[in-house]
Amino acid sequence: MYSHNLMKNIIRHFNIIYILFLFIFLFPAIYLFPQERHNNCIECHSKFEEEETSPTIEFKNDIHNTSGMLCSDCHGGDPEINAGGNQELAMNPKKGYKPPPGHNEIPEFCARCHSDFEYMKKFNPNIRVDQYENYLTSQHGKLLAKGDDKVANCVSCHKTHGIRKKTNPASAVFANKIPETCSKCHSDPEYMKEYKILTNQLEMYKKSVHGEFLLEKGDLNAPACNDCHGNHGAAPPGVESVHNVCGVCHSGNNQLFLKSSHKKYFDEFGFPECASCHEHHLIKKLTEESLGVGDQSVCGICHTQEDEGGIIAVEMKNIIENFSALRDTCQILSEEVERKGMPVNEIKYQMNNVDSELLKARNIVHSFSLENIKQITEEGTKLAISVKKMANDELKEYQIRRIGLAVSLFFIFLAGTALYLKIKKIDKKNIINSF
Ligand code: HEC
Ligand code: HEC
Ligand code: HEC
Ligand code: HEC
Ligand code: HEC
Ligand code: HEC
Ligand code: HEC
Ligand code: HEC
Ligand code: HEC
């Protein structure tokens, strides 16, 4: 009876219980699992934007999208009103909608967020917010401020709606994409014709050691355009600061150059430091051929056979040439020892030391001091001579073993022949006996 009444009561109050249930369980669920923010901008735009490069399609993998931002975070307007429906209501100036910024307004447009650390740190506490500030100091930023609409702004390098994190290999500013990104403009003579600067940077860069390492071998340690020009402060380094640019990675050469007397002379004459001998975009491997004062020499650009620099340059060339030739002899001997199957481990180990002495010698060239180079190559030469002796000893040992082998083979042959004759003799005896 009691339970029958209870059932009745439950049925009677079902509506109230149902609503209570909704409140208790579903309401918090809305907060725990918020619905995706509504975006009528994309709903409507994707109906007529079909090209690969149109905003809604490119935006799919854009960092601003994947970090949860909407079209309206940049363009303003109301993305939630009237799903998919009315253009005027969505792109409503009263809701902050503004037509897209023009070329000269873009840096400020992006800087609204990117220079605001309070805002940016919510997404990434380590993010830099100095891009705009640096950009203003660049040749691009300076000319843009004067109304130039051809220099790079943020979207020339980052794209507009397909922006990726710099660490994403698909980003237009990922290390191995940068040379192409910069050269869209810089290698287009038509585009650059009103400016009085060269347009061969990419062509030269591709032929350089750096281009070869980055673009062909995929070595991300090799510099792209931005490593020498800065990401946002793009300007050619002044002639007196080229050493800083190169010194970031080649600190040994840099330290030697700074201490050398050349630093003072180069500043006096306005020579562009490292680039005077290595060029700046067409950087090649140099060897002892570049010393001395001959045709291939870089010292010969400024020195003659008669002046002090020239005389020393020729001596340096001879010293490194001799050392390098001795090293090559050691290498050939070492390979021969290996081919003959003689023990070669110690020789190879010492060859590595000779090679590193030769590297040191090529490096110490940057002190432009005969004393320094003599000291390094003297040690290296001693080492190379000892390697040469070790290799020659092994080859001698091989000869001795070969002679030893030949002699023992000779005796084995003799013994064999004697045995053969003996057996034949016994056989003959046996045949005669059998008759
Ligand atoms: C019902 C469709 C519709 C909706 C919703 C809509 N748009 Fe548009 N939008 C258009 C059309 C059509 C154009 C191109 C023609 C034009 O310029 O009026 C356009 C153009 C634009 C442009 C370029 C304008 C220019 O001057 O070049 C921007 C930026 C833009 N929309 C942003 C947005 C944003 C942000 C939202 C959401 C807040 C949004 N749109 C919502 C239809 C829509
Ligand atoms: C990070 C900021 C940012 C976001 C987010 C963004 N835009 Fe843009 N949008 C721009 C800028 C800057 C321009 C001007 C580009 C130029 O002049 O090169 C632009 C231009 C446009 C244009 C006109 C030029 C063109 O490329 O056709 C349309 C249309 C447009 N945006 C639509 C959208 C839509 C739709 C979304 C969302 C899917 C969106 N934008 C998201 C920054 C943004
Ligand atoms: C001349 C090309 C160029 C221009 C113009 C440019 N950037 Fe960059 N940006 C780069 C390069 C290159 C990188 C970094 C790549 C790296 O370090 O691997 C970068 C990196 C960034 C990063 C990642 C964080 C950081 O600083 O390393 C942000 C954010 C950024 N840029 C925003 C902007 C904004 C905003 C503007 C306009 C004020 C702008 N960029 C203009 C080339 C450019
Ligand atoms: C509404 C604010 C806002 C605007 C406007 C904006 N961004 Fe961003 N952007 C962000 C935020 C936030 C991130 C960081 C996302 C993250 O790290 O998760 C970001 C990330 C980036 C990155 C990737 C940084 C990295 O770590 O490599 C680049 C590049 C970038 N934005 C360029 C631009 C450019 C160019 C513009 C102008 C066309 C622009 N942004 C406009 C908020 C904005
Ligand atoms: C949208 C086209 C464009 C892009 C992309 C671009 N630049 Fe430029 N850049 C220019 C123009 C135009 C100038 C002005 C030339 C002048 O200084 O007379 C310039 C100037 C420079 C200068 C100063 C040259 C001088 O001697 O005055 C340097 C350095 C430079 N850019 C480096 C870069 C690097 C590095 C990148 C890529 C990370 C890059 N640029 C991307 C158009 C571009
Ligand atoms: C290894 C460092 C390095 C790299 C990599 C590099 N540059 Fe340069 N760049 C320099 C130096 C140094 C100068 C200035 C030389 C001088 O003042 O004599 C310069 C000058 C320039 C100039 C001024 C005009 C000229 O050619 O003298 C432009 C533009 C330029 N570089 C663009 C680029 C672009 C684009 C790339 C990538 C394809 C690039 N640079 C790669 C070091 C570098
Ligand atoms: C971002 C780092 C970086 C910067 C900046 C840089 N280089 Fe390099 N450089 C490399 C790497 C990596 C290699 C290739 C590997 C190697 O030989 O060590 C290389 C190779 C070289 C070589 C050939 C070395 C050899 O073995 O014969 C020369 C010469 C050279 N760089 C000169 C310069 C000059 C001059 C500058 C400045 C205008 C410069 N580099 C700026 C990283 C850099
Ligand atoms: C006066 C001419 C001259 C100047 C200035 C100069 N170099 Fe060199 N550099 C050479 C010569 C010559 C060689 C080759 C030496 C050899 O192989 O015997 C060389 C070799 C190199 C090498 C390869 C050997 C090694 O040390 O790893 C690098 C890297 C290098 N230079 C970087 C630089 C940097 C960075 C600067 C500026 C700080 C610079 N050079 C300034 C002439 C110069
Ligand atoms: C860009 C021009 C330039 C190049 C290239 C150059 N030098 Fe010099 N060098 C000078 C100048 C200027 C002086 C100052 C004395 C003079 O006028 O002869 C000098 C002086 C010297 C001196 C004398 C040092 C002193 O204290 O009086 C030596 C040694 C020297 N150079 C070696 C070399 C060697 C080796 C090379 C090649 C690797 C080389 N130089 C390449 C410009 C250059």
Short mmCIF file of N, CA and C and ligand atoms in Angstrom, two decimals, residues 243 246 250 253-254 257 262 266 273-274 277-278 286-288 290-291 298 320 362-363 365-366 368, ligand 8:
data_model
loop_
_atom_site.label_atom_id
_atom_site.label_comp_id
_atom_site.label_asym_id
_atom_site.label_seq_id
_atom_site.Cartn_x
_atom_site.Cartn_y
_atom_site.Cartn_z
N HIS A 243 82.10 41.48 -37.42
CA HIS A 243 82.72 40.44 -36.58
C HIS A 243 81.74 39.91 -35.54
N CYS A 246 79.38 37.31 -37.30
CA CYS A 246 80.01 36.02 -37.57
C CYS A 246 80.45 35.38 -36.25
N HIS A 250 81.33 31.68 -34.89
CA HIS A 250 82.78 31.41 -35.06
C HIS A 250 83.56 32.23 -34.03
N ASN A 253 87.62 32.42 -34.25
CA ASN A 253 88.15 33.31 -35.29
C ASN A 253 87.96 34.76 -34.87
N ASN A 254 86.80 35.02 -34.27
CA ASN A 254 86.47 36.38 -33.87
C ASN A 254 87.44 36.91 -32.82
N PHE A 257 90.76 37.65 -34.40
CA PHE A 257 90.70 38.84 -35.26
C PHE A 257 90.70 40.11 -34.41
N HIS A 262 95.12 43.83 -37.47
CA HIS A 262 94.19 44.12 -38.57
C HIS A 262 92.94 44.85 -38.12
N PHE A 266 91.63 47.83 -40.22
CA PHE A 266 90.38 47.67 -40.97
C PHE A 266 89.38 48.76 -40.58
N GLU A 273 85.69 43.94 -42.13
CA GLU A 273 86.16 42.86 -41.26
C GLU A 273 86.18 41.49 -41.96
N CYS A 274 85.51 40.49 -41.35
CA CYS A 274 85.55 39.13 -41.91
C CYS A 274 85.16 39.13 -43.40
N CYS A 277 87.64 39.38 -46.52
CA CYS A 277 88.33 38.21 -47.07
C CYS A 277 87.34 37.10 -47.46
N HIS A 278 86.21 37.02 -46.71
CA HIS A 278 85.29 35.88 -46.93
C HIS A 278 84.07 36.25 -47.75
N LEU A 286 87.95 28.55 -47.38
CA LEU A 286 89.25 29.02 -47.88
C LEU A 286 90.32 28.02 -47.45
N THR A 287 91.43 27.99 -48.20
CA THR A 287 92.54 27.11 -47.83
C THR A 287 93.83 27.91 -47.91
N GLU A 288 94.98 27.19 -47.82
CA GLU A 288 96.27 27.90 -47.88
C GLU A 288 96.45 28.64 -49.22
N SER A 290 94.57 30.69 -50.31
CA SER A 290 94.11 32.08 -50.09
C SER A 290 95.14 32.91 -49.37
N LEU A 291 96.19 32.26 -48.85
CA LEU A 291 97.28 33.03 -48.23
C LEU A 291 98.25 33.44 -49.34
N VAL A 298 93.59 35.91 -50.85
CA VAL A 298 92.82 37.06 -50.35
C VAL A 298 93.74 38.12 -49.75
N ILE A 320 101.94 26.56 -43.91
CA ILE A 320 100.73 25.71 -43.88
C ILE A 320 100.77 24.70 -45.01
N ARG A 362 94.86 26.62 -39.27
CA ARG A 362 94.00 27.40 -40.16
C ARG A 362 93.26 28.48 -39.38
N ASN A 363 92.99 28.16 -38.11
CA ASN A 363 92.30 29.09 -37.24
C ASN A 363 93.22 30.24 -36.81
N VAL A 365 95.58 31.52 -38.25
CA VAL A 365 95.81 32.47 -39.34
C VAL A 365 95.20 33.83 -38.97
N HIS A 366 94.06 33.79 -38.24
CA HIS A 366 93.33 35.03 -37.93
C HIS A 366 94.02 35.93 -36.92
N PHE A 368 97.05 36.69 -37.70
CA PHE A 368 97.94 37.31 -38.69
C PHE A 368 99.33 37.52 -38.11
C1 HEC B 8 92.51 39.02 -43.82
C2 HEC B 8 91.69 37.96 -44.31
C3 HEC B 8 90.73 37.27 -43.36
C4 HEC B 8 89.91 37.86 -42.43
C5 HEC B 8 89.77 39.34 -42.09
C6 HEC B 8 89.16 36.78 -41.84
N1 HEC B 8 89.53 35.57 -42.37
FE1 HEC B 8 88.74 33.74 -41.96
N2 HEC B 8 90.12 32.84 -43.15
C7 HEC B 8 91.03 33.51 -43.95
C8 HEC B 8 91.88 32.54 -44.63
C9 HEC B 8 93.01 32.87 -45.59
C10 HEC B 8 91.43 31.26 -44.22
C11 HEC B 8 91.97 29.91 -44.67
C12 HEC B 8 93.20 29.52 -43.88
C13 HEC B 8 93.74 28.18 -44.29
O1 HEC B 8 92.97 27.27 -44.55
O2 HEC B 8 94.97 28.06 -44.33
C14 HEC B 8 90.31 31.49 -43.31
C15 HEC B 8 89.58 30.47 -42.69
C16 HEC B 8 88.44 30.69 -41.93
C17 HEC B 8 87.60 29.65 -41.38
C18 HEC B 8 87.84 28.14 -41.52
C19 HEC B 8 88.96 27.69 -40.64
C20 HEC B 8 88.56 27.68 -39.20
O3 HEC B 8 89.12 28.47 -38.41
O4 HEC B 8 87.66 26.90 -38.83
C21 HEC B 8 86.58 30.27 -40.70
C22 HEC B 8 85.43 29.60 -39.95
C23 HEC B 8 86.80 31.71 -40.80
N3 HEC B 8 87.93 31.92 -41.55
C24 HEC B 8 85.98 32.67 -40.22
C25 HEC B 8 86.33 34.02 -40.12
C26 HEC B 8 85.63 34.99 -39.30
C27 HEC B 8 84.43 34.69 -38.43
C28 HEC B 8 86.25 36.18 -39.46
C29 HEC B 8 85.96 37.51 -38.77
C30 HEC B 8 86.00 37.51 -37.30
C31 HEC B 8 87.35 35.98 -40.40
N4 HEC B 8 87.37 34.65 -40.77
C32 HEC B 8 88.22 36.97 -40.85
C33 HEC B 8 91.15 34.88 -44.09
C34 HEC B 8 90.50 35.83 -43.32
#
